[in-house]
Every structure is written in C-alpha cells, then in structure tokens.
CSV table of C-alpha atoms in Angstrom, one decimal:
chain,number,residue,atom,x,y,z
Q,1,MET,CA,-54.4,116.7,52.5
Q,2,SER,CA,-54.1,118.4,49.2
Q,3,GLN,CA,-57.0,118.4,46.7
Q,4,SER,CA,-56.8,116.3,43.6
Q,5,PHE,CA,-58.2,117.7,40.4
Q,6,LEU,CA,-57.9,117.4,36.6
Q,7,GLU,CA,-57.6,120.3,34.1
Q,8,ILE,CA,-57.7,120.1,30.3
Q,9,HIS,CA,-55.1,122.2,28.4
Q,10,SER,CA,-55.7,121.1,24.8
Q,11,LEU,CA,-58.8,119.7,23.1
Q,12,GLN,CA,-59.0,118.7,19.5
Q,13,ASN,CA,-61.8,117.3,17.3
Q,14,LEU,CA,-60.1,114.1,16.2
Q,15,THR,CA,-62.2,113.7,13.0
Q,16,THR,CA,-61.5,117.2,11.6
Q,17,GLU,CA,-58.2,117.8,13.5
Q,18,PHE,CA,-59.6,121.2,14.4
Q,19,GLU,CA,-58.1,122.6,17.6
Q,20,LEU,CA,-61.0,123.4,20.0
Q,21,ILE,CA,-58.7,124.7,22.6
Q,22,LYS,CA,-54.9,124.7,22.5
Q,23,ASN,CA,-52.2,124.9,25.1
Q,24,ILE,CA,-54.2,127.2,27.5
Q,25,LYS,CA,-51.7,128.8,29.8
Q,26,GLY,CA,-54.0,131.2,31.8
Q,27,LYS,CA,-57.2,129.3,32.6
Q,28,PRO,CA,-57.4,125.6,31.5
Q,29,LEU,CA,-60.8,123.8,31.5
Q,30,GLN,CA,-61.6,122.4,34.9
Q,31,VAL,CA,-63.1,118.9,35.0
Q,32,LEU,CA,-66.3,119.4,37.0
Q,33,GLU,CA,-67.5,115.8,37.4
Q,34,TYR,CA,-66.0,112.4,36.7
Q,35,SER,CA,-67.0,108.8,37.0
Q,36,GLU,CA,-65.4,105.4,36.2
Q,37,LYS,CA,-65.3,106.1,32.4
Q,38,THR,CA,-66.5,109.8,32.0
Q,39,PHE,CA,-65.6,113.3,32.8
Q,40,ALA,CA,-67.5,116.6,32.3
Q,41,PHE,CA,-66.3,120.2,31.7
Q,42,GLU,CA,-67.9,123.6,31.1
Q,43,ALA,CA,-67.1,125.5,27.9
Q,44,GLY,CA,-68.7,127.7,25.2
Q,45,PRO,CA,-72.1,126.6,24.1
Q,46,ARG,CA,-71.2,125.5,20.6
Q,47,MET,CA,-67.7,124.1,21.2
Q,48,CYS,CA,-68.6,120.6,20.1
Q,49,GLY,CA,-71.6,118.5,19.3
Q,50,LEU,CA,-72.8,115.1,20.5
Q,51,GLY,CA,-70.8,112.3,19.1
Q,52,THR,CA,-67.6,114.4,18.5
Q,53,ILE,CA,-64.5,112.3,19.0
Q,54,LEU,CA,-62.0,114.4,21.0
Q,55,ASN,CA,-58.3,114.1,21.5
Q,56,PHE,CA,-57.3,115.8,24.8
Q,57,GLU,CA,-54.2,116.7,26.9
Q,58,GLY,CA,-54.5,117.7,30.5
Q,59,LYS,CA,-52.8,117.6,33.8
Q,60,TYR,CA,-53.8,115.6,36.9
Q,61,HIS,CA,-53.0,117.3,40.2
Q,62,ILE,CA,-52.8,114.3,42.6
Q,63,ARG,CA,-51.6,114.7,46.2
Q,64,GLY,CA,-49.3,117.6,45.3
Q,65,HIS,CA,-48.0,116.0,42.1
Q,66,VAL,CA,-48.7,117.0,38.6
Q,67,VAL,CA,-49.0,114.3,36.0
Q,68,GLU,CA,-49.8,114.5,32.2
Q,69,PHE,CA,-53.1,113.0,31.1
Q,70,LEU,CA,-53.6,112.2,27.5
Q,71,GLY,CA,-56.4,110.4,25.7
Q,72,THR,CA,-59.4,110.3,23.5
Q,73,GLY,CA,-63.1,110.3,24.2
Q,74,ARG,CA,-66.5,110.9,22.7
Q,75,VAL,CA,-69.0,113.7,23.7
Q,76,THR,CA,-72.0,111.8,25.0
Q,77,ARG,CA,-73.9,114.7,26.5
Q,78,SER,CA,-74.2,118.4,26.2
Q,79,GLU,CA,-76.3,120.5,28.6
Q,80,PRO,CA,-76.9,124.3,28.2
Q,81,LEU,CA,-75.9,126.3,31.3
Q,82,ASP,CA,-76.4,129.9,32.4
Q,83,GLU,CA,-79.3,130.5,29.9
Q,84,GLY,CA,-77.3,129.1,27.0
Q,85,LYS,CA,-74.1,131.2,27.6
Q,86,SER,CA,-72.1,128.1,28.2
Q,87,ALA,CA,-72.6,124.3,28.2
Q,88,LYS,CA,-71.5,121.3,30.2
Q,89,TYR,CA,-70.1,118.5,28.1
Q,90,THR,CA,-69.7,114.9,29.2
Q,91,VAL,CA,-67.0,112.9,27.6
Q,92,GLU,CA,-66.9,109.1,27.6
Q,93,LEU,CA,-63.2,108.0,27.8
Q,94,HIS,CA,-61.9,105.7,25.1
Q,95,ARG,CA,-58.1,105.6,25.0
Q,96,PHE,CA,-56.5,106.7,28.3
Q,97,ASP,CA,-54.2,105.5,31.1
Q,98,LYS,CA,-56.7,103.4,33.1
Q,99,GLY,CA,-54.3,103.0,36.0
Q,100,LEU,CA,-53.7,106.7,36.3
Q,101,TRP,CA,-57.5,107.4,36.0
Q,102,GLU,CA,-58.1,104.9,38.9
Q,103,LEU,CA,-55.4,106.6,41.0
Q,104,PHE,CA,-57.1,110.0,40.4
Q,105,ILE,CA,-60.6,108.6,41.4
Q,106,SER,CA,-59.1,106.9,44.4
Q,107,ALA,CA,-57.3,110.1,45.6
Q,108,ASN,CA,-60.6,112.0,45.3
Q,109,ARG,CA,-62.6,109.4,47.1
Q,110,GLN,CA,-60.1,109.4,50.0
Q,111,SER,CA,-60.2,113.2,50.1
Q,112,GLN,CA,-64.0,113.1,50.2
Q,113,GLN,CA,-64.0,110.4,52.9
Q,114,SER,CA,-61.6,112.6,55.0
Q,115,THR,CA,-63.9,115.6,54.6
Q,116,ASP,CA,-67.0,113.5,55.5
Q,117,LEU,CA,-65.2,112.3,58.6
Q,118,LEU,CA,-64.3,115.8,59.6
Q,119,PHE,CA,-67.9,117.1,59.2
Q,120,ARG,CA,-69.3,114.1,61.1
Q,121,SER,CA,-66.8,114.8,64.0
Q,122,MET,CA,-67.8,118.5,64.0
Q,123,ARG,CA,-71.5,117.6,64.2
Q,124,GLU,CA,-70.9,115.2,67.1
Q,125,LEU,CA,-69.1,118.0,69.1
Q,126,GLU,CA,-72.1,120.3,68.8
C-alpha cells in the first residue's frame, strides 16, 4: 500500500498578498500533522505570525495518485523548534475541498490501521 501525504508548493499571506513561498520545485513543505480541520508544517521561524490568513497550493499524494489541493486557512499556533532555528505552524482550514480532505484523512487512517495490524501480527509470532 502506498503512503498518502500532503505537500505545500505555494503559500501566500492573503492580507498583504506577499508570497511566503512560491512554486517550490525542489523541496516543498511537508505537512507533518493533520486533523479534521487543521494541518501543521515546519518552516523558518518568522515566516508568519499568529492570525495570518494564508492562501495555499499543494499536492495530495493519495494511493499513488497526485491531486491538487487549494485553499485558505489561518495560522492558529506557532511553536519554536530546534532552539528557534525553525518553527511548526498549525493552520486551521477555512476554504478547501472538504471531500478531498476527508479522502486524504481516510487514506491515512487505512494505512495506519494496516501498519498497526502488521505490527500486532509480528508481535504475536514472537
């Protein structure tokens, strides 16, 4: 089973229209965590502040398929990482394709359940 993940290729401050990142070809931002209405990524320590409204473009990688992901969200949390050399930002989703987001979460849950089942089976063999 192939892994599902989300990467961000373009990020813009919607209020100022300032491009925070734009069309990253080499190494897009990887979404580290996600929930029903949020996602988190790691970036530079002063990329954006709390309350910043973001416009983003990304790509879902779901079960071997790549699908565009567009939307807006608001930064609700910023945590310093690596002694302040980077930060983890949490974005609350506002405008986005809810059906696609649910498919992404479902694909990851199924992958996690398969992994859990595999590890349980391995422990039982020991």
